XYZ file of C-alpha atoms in Angstrom:
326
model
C 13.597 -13.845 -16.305
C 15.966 -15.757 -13.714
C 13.425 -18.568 -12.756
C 14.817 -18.001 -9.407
C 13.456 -14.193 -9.373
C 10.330 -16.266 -9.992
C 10.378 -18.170 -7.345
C 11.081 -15.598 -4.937
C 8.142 -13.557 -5.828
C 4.175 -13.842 -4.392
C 3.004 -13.856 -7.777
C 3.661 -13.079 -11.675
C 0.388 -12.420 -11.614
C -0.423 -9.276 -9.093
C 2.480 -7.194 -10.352
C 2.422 -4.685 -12.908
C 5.181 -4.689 -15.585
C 7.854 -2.179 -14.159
C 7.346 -4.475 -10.877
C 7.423 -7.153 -13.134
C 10.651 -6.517 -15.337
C 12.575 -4.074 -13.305
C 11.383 -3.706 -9.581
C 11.590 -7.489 -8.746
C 14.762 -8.273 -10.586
C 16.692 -5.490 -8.661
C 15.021 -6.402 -5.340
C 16.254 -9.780 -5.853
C 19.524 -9.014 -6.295
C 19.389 -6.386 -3.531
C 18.007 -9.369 -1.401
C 20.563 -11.985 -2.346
C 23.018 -9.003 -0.839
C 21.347 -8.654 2.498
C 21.261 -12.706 2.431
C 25.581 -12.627 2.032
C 25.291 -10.169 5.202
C 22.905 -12.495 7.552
C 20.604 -9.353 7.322
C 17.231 -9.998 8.045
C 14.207 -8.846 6.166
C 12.954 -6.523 9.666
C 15.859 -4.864 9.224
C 15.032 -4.153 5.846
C 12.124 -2.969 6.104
C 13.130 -0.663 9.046
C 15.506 0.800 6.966
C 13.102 1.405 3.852
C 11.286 2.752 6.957
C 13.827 5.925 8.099
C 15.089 6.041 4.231
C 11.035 6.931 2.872
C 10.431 9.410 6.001
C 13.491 10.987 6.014
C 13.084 12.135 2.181
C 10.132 14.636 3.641
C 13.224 17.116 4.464
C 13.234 17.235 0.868
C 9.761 17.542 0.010
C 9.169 20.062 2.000
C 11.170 22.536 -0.514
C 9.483 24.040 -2.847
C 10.638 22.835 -6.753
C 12.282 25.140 -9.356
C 9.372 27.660 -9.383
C 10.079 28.711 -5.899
C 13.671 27.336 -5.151
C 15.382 27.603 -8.820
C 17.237 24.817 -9.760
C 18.490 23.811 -5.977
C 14.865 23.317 -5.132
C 14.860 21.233 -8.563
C 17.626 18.932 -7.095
C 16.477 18.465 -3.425
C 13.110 17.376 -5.115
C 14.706 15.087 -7.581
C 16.650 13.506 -4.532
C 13.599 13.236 -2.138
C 12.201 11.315 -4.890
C 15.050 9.317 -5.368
C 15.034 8.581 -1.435
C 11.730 7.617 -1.618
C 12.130 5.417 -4.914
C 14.930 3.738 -2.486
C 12.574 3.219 0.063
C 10.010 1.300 -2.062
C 12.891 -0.690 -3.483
C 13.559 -1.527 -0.009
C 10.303 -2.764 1.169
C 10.160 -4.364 -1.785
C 13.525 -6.393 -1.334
C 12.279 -7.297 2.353
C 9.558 -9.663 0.946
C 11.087 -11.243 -1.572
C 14.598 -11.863 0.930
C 11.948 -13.510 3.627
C 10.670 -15.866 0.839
C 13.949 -16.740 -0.006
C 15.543 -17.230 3.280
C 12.237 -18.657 5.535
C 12.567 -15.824 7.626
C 9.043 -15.049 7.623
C 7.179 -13.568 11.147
C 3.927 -11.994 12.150
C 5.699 -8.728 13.078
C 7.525 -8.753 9.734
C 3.925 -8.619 7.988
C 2.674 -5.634 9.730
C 6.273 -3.980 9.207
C 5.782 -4.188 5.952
C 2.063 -3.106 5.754
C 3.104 -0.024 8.402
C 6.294 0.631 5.363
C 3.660 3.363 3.290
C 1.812 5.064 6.153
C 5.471 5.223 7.891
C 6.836 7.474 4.487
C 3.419 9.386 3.939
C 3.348 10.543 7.144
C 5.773 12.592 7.220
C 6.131 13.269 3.720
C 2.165 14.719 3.606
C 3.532 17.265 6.773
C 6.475 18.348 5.161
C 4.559 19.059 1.747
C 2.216 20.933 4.019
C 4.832 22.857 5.424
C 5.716 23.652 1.958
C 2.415 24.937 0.993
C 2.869 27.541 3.813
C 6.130 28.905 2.310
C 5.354 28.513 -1.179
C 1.789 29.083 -2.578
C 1.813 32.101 -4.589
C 0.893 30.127 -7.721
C -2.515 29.204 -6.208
C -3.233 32.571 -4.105
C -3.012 33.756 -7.889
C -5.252 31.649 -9.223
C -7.500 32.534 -6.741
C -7.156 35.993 -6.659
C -6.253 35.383 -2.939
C -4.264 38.494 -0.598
C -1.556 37.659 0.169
C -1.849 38.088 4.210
C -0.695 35.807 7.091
C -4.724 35.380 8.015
C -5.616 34.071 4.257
C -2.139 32.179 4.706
C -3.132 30.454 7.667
C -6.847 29.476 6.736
C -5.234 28.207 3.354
C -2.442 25.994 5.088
C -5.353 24.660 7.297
C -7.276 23.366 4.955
C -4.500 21.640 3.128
C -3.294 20.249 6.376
C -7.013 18.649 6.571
C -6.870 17.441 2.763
C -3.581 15.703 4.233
C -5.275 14.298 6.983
C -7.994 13.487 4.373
C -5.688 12.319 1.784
C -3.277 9.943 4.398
C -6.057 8.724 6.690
C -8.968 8.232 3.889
C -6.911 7.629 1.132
C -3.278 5.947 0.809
C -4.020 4.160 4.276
C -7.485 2.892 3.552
C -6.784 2.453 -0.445
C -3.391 0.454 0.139
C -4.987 -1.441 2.897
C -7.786 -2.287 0.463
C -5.479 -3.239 -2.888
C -2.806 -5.568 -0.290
C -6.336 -7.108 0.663
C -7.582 -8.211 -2.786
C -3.902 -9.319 -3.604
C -3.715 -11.797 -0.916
C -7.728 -12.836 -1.783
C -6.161 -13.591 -5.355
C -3.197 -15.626 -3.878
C -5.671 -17.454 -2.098
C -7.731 -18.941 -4.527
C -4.678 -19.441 -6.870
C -2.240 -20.856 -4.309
C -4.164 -22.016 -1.394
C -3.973 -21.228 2.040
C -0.253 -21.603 2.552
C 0.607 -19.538 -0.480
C -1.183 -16.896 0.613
C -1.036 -14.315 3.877
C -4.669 -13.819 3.740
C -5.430 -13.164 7.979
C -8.829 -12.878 9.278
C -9.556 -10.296 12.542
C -11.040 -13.248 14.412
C -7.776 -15.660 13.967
C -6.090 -12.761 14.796
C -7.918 -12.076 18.216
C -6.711 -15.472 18.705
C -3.826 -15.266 18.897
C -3.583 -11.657 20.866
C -5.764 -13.940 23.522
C -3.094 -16.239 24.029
C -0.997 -13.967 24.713
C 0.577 -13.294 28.339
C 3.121 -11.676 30.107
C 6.075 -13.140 28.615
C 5.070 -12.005 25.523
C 7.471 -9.099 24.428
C 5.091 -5.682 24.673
C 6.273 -4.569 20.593
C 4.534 -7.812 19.816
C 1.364 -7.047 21.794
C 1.418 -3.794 20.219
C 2.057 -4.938 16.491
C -0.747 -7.863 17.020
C -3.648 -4.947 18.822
C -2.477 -3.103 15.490
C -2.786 -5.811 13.284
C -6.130 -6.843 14.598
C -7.828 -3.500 13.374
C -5.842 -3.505 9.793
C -7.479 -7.144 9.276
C -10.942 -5.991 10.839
C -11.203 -3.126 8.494
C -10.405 -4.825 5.494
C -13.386 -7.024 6.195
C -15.926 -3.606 6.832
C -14.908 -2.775 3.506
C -15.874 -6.346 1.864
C -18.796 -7.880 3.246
C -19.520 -10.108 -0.053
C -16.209 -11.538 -0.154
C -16.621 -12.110 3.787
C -20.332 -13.529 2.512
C -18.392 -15.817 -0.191
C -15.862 -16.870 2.050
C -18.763 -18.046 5.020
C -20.597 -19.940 2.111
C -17.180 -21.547 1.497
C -16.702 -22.650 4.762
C -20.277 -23.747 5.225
C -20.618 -26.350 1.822
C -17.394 -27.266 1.454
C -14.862 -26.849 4.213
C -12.574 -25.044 3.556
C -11.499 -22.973 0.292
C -8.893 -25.678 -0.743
C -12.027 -28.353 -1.367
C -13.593 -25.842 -3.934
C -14.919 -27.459 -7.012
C -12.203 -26.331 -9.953
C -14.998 -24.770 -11.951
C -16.213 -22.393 -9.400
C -12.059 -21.875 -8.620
C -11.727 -21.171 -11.671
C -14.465 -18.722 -12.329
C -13.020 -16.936 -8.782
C -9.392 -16.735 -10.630
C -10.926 -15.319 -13.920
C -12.795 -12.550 -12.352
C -10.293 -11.632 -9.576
C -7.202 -11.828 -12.371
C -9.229 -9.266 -14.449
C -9.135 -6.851 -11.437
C -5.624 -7.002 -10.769
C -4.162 -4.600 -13.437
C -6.686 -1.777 -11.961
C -5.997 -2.688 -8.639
C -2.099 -2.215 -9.001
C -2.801 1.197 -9.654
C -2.999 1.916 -5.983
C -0.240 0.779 -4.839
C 3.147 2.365 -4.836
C 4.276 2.943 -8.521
C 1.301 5.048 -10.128
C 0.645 6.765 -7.156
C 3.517 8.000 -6.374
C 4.025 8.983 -10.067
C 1.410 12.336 -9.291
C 2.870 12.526 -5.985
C 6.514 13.295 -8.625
C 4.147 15.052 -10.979
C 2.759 17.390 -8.243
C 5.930 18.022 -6.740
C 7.645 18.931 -9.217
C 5.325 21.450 -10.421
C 5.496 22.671 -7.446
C 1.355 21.632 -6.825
C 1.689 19.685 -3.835
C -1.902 20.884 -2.359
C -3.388 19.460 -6.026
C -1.817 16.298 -5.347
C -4.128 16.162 -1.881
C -7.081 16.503 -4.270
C -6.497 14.076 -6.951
C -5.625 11.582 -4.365
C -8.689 11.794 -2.289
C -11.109 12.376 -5.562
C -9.220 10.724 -8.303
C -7.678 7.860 -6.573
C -10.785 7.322 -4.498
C -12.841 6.673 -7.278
C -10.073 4.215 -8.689
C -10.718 2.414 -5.655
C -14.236 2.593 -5.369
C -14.408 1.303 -8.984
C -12.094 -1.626 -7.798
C -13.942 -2.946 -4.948
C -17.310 -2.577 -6.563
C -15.950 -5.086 -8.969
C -14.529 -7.571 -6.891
C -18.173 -7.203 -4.029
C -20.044 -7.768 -7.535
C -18.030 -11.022 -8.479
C -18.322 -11.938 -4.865
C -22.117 -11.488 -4.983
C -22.852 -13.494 -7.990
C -20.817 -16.480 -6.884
C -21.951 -16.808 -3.860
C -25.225 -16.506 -4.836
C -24.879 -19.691 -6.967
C -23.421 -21.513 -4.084
């Protein structure tokens, strides 16, 4: 690979291989585009923004059960939109790194990119369910009536709820967490953009009036994404205190214990890039397609939350038994 696609990367180490060997190469290309154009990575990312919510027009139609082979289509091209879209958000990053043009409001664009496409995406595959759902009304042995229709669609509109909320918001929040905890201890402070709520109340503190109200808004925002991130980790919060309070600061950490941090957190990585964009939104393409898109709900909440759970009871039992050496 282009030591320059290197280079413009956070790390070889917390992608997975089609990020690795086809994702990142494009993006960088797509980025060295935007760079002839003076485009800057916000812009990027806005447009990764309309491109991923817009594609819910197209998942709201059923597949080639209910639709026949134009339903086929619009599904194949909502999922090309969307594939797009992560290509997109992708490039933004990697274009910032390359160009300097990093900001505050940039990071939360970019962490807001997924909830921005799910959104809509989860209401439009709701609305679906309403118009098409004779597969699972059969399963059931269900009547087809516009009462059992209605109680039906509002329970899949709460495993939406259930599924954005609970799952792709808290489960992304928690993987982009544990990436930038890896960067951390393998690149340092500056190589990292590993944000704490307190800094972060900071620097909302300091600001006043002139300050434009987006950026008040993004920062209040930002303030609860970094606050629940800790909730969910209080023995990597523990490690990071014990840190702090023998040595410093992380950058004077002993190489042995750095190294035993890198080991265990590297070992995590490959499970924890399964929630994140690429296998999830592989059953999302599954469940479409098959014209499931209540079933998706389900696995995501139950399947994917257990993924998750399994994740972060690894990296809280790592964090545990170093800091309990310290």
């Amino acid at each position: 690979m282009n030591e320059k696609i290197y280079e413009s990367m956070k790390s070889v180490e917390t992608e997975d291989w089609l990020d690795l060997h086809v994702i990142r190469p494009l993006c960088y290309y797509c980025a060295k585009g935007f760079n002839v154009f003076d485009i800057h990575p916000n812009t990027v990312t806005i447009l990764s923004m309309i491109i991923g919510a817009g594609s819910c027009v197209l998942f709201a139609h059923g597949s080639h059960y209910y639709e026949g082979a134009a339903g086929l289509v619009l599904n194949l091209l909502a999922i090309l939109l969307l594939m797009v879209a992560d290509i997109l958000d992708c490039t933004d990053g990697q274009l910032a790194r390359m160009t300097g043009k990093k900001s505050k409001v940039g990071r939360i664009l970019d962490g807001m990119a997924g909830f921005v496409w799910f959104t809509p995406i989860y209401m439009g595959m709701v609305w679906r369910f309403y118009q098409h759902h004779s597969l699972e009304f059969g399963w059931l042995g269900i009547s087809d009536t516009p009462q059992n229709v209605y109680i039906a669609t509002a329970i899949v509109f709460v495993l939406a709820l259930m599924s954005g909320f609970a799952g792709i918001a808290a489960q992304q929040r928690l993987a982009d967490y544990y990436i930038q905890v890896h960067l951390f201890f393998l690149k340092g402070e500056k190589g990292s953009e590993l944000d704490n709520s307190a800094r972060q109340q900071e620097i909302y503190d300091k600001m006043d009036s002139t300050t434009p109200r987006y950026e008040r808004i993004f920062q209040k925002s930002y303030i609860d994404y970094t606050k629940k991130q800790e909730k969910s980790t209080p023995q990597f919060q523990r490690l990071m205190k014990k840190i702090k309070d023998k040595f410093g600061s992380a950058d004077q950490l002993p190489q042995d214990v750095r190294e035993d941090i890198h080991r265990e957190s590297l070992a995590i990585m490959p499970w924890n890039g399964l929630l994140t964009f690429n296998f999830r939104s592989f059953w999302l393409f599954l469940f479409v397609l098959i014209d499931l898109p209540a079933e998706f709900f389900l696995w995501e909440i139950i399947g994917m939350g257990l993924l998750t759970e399994y994740v972060r009871r690894r990296h809280e039992g790592f964090c545990r038994r170093i800091a309990d050496k310290l």
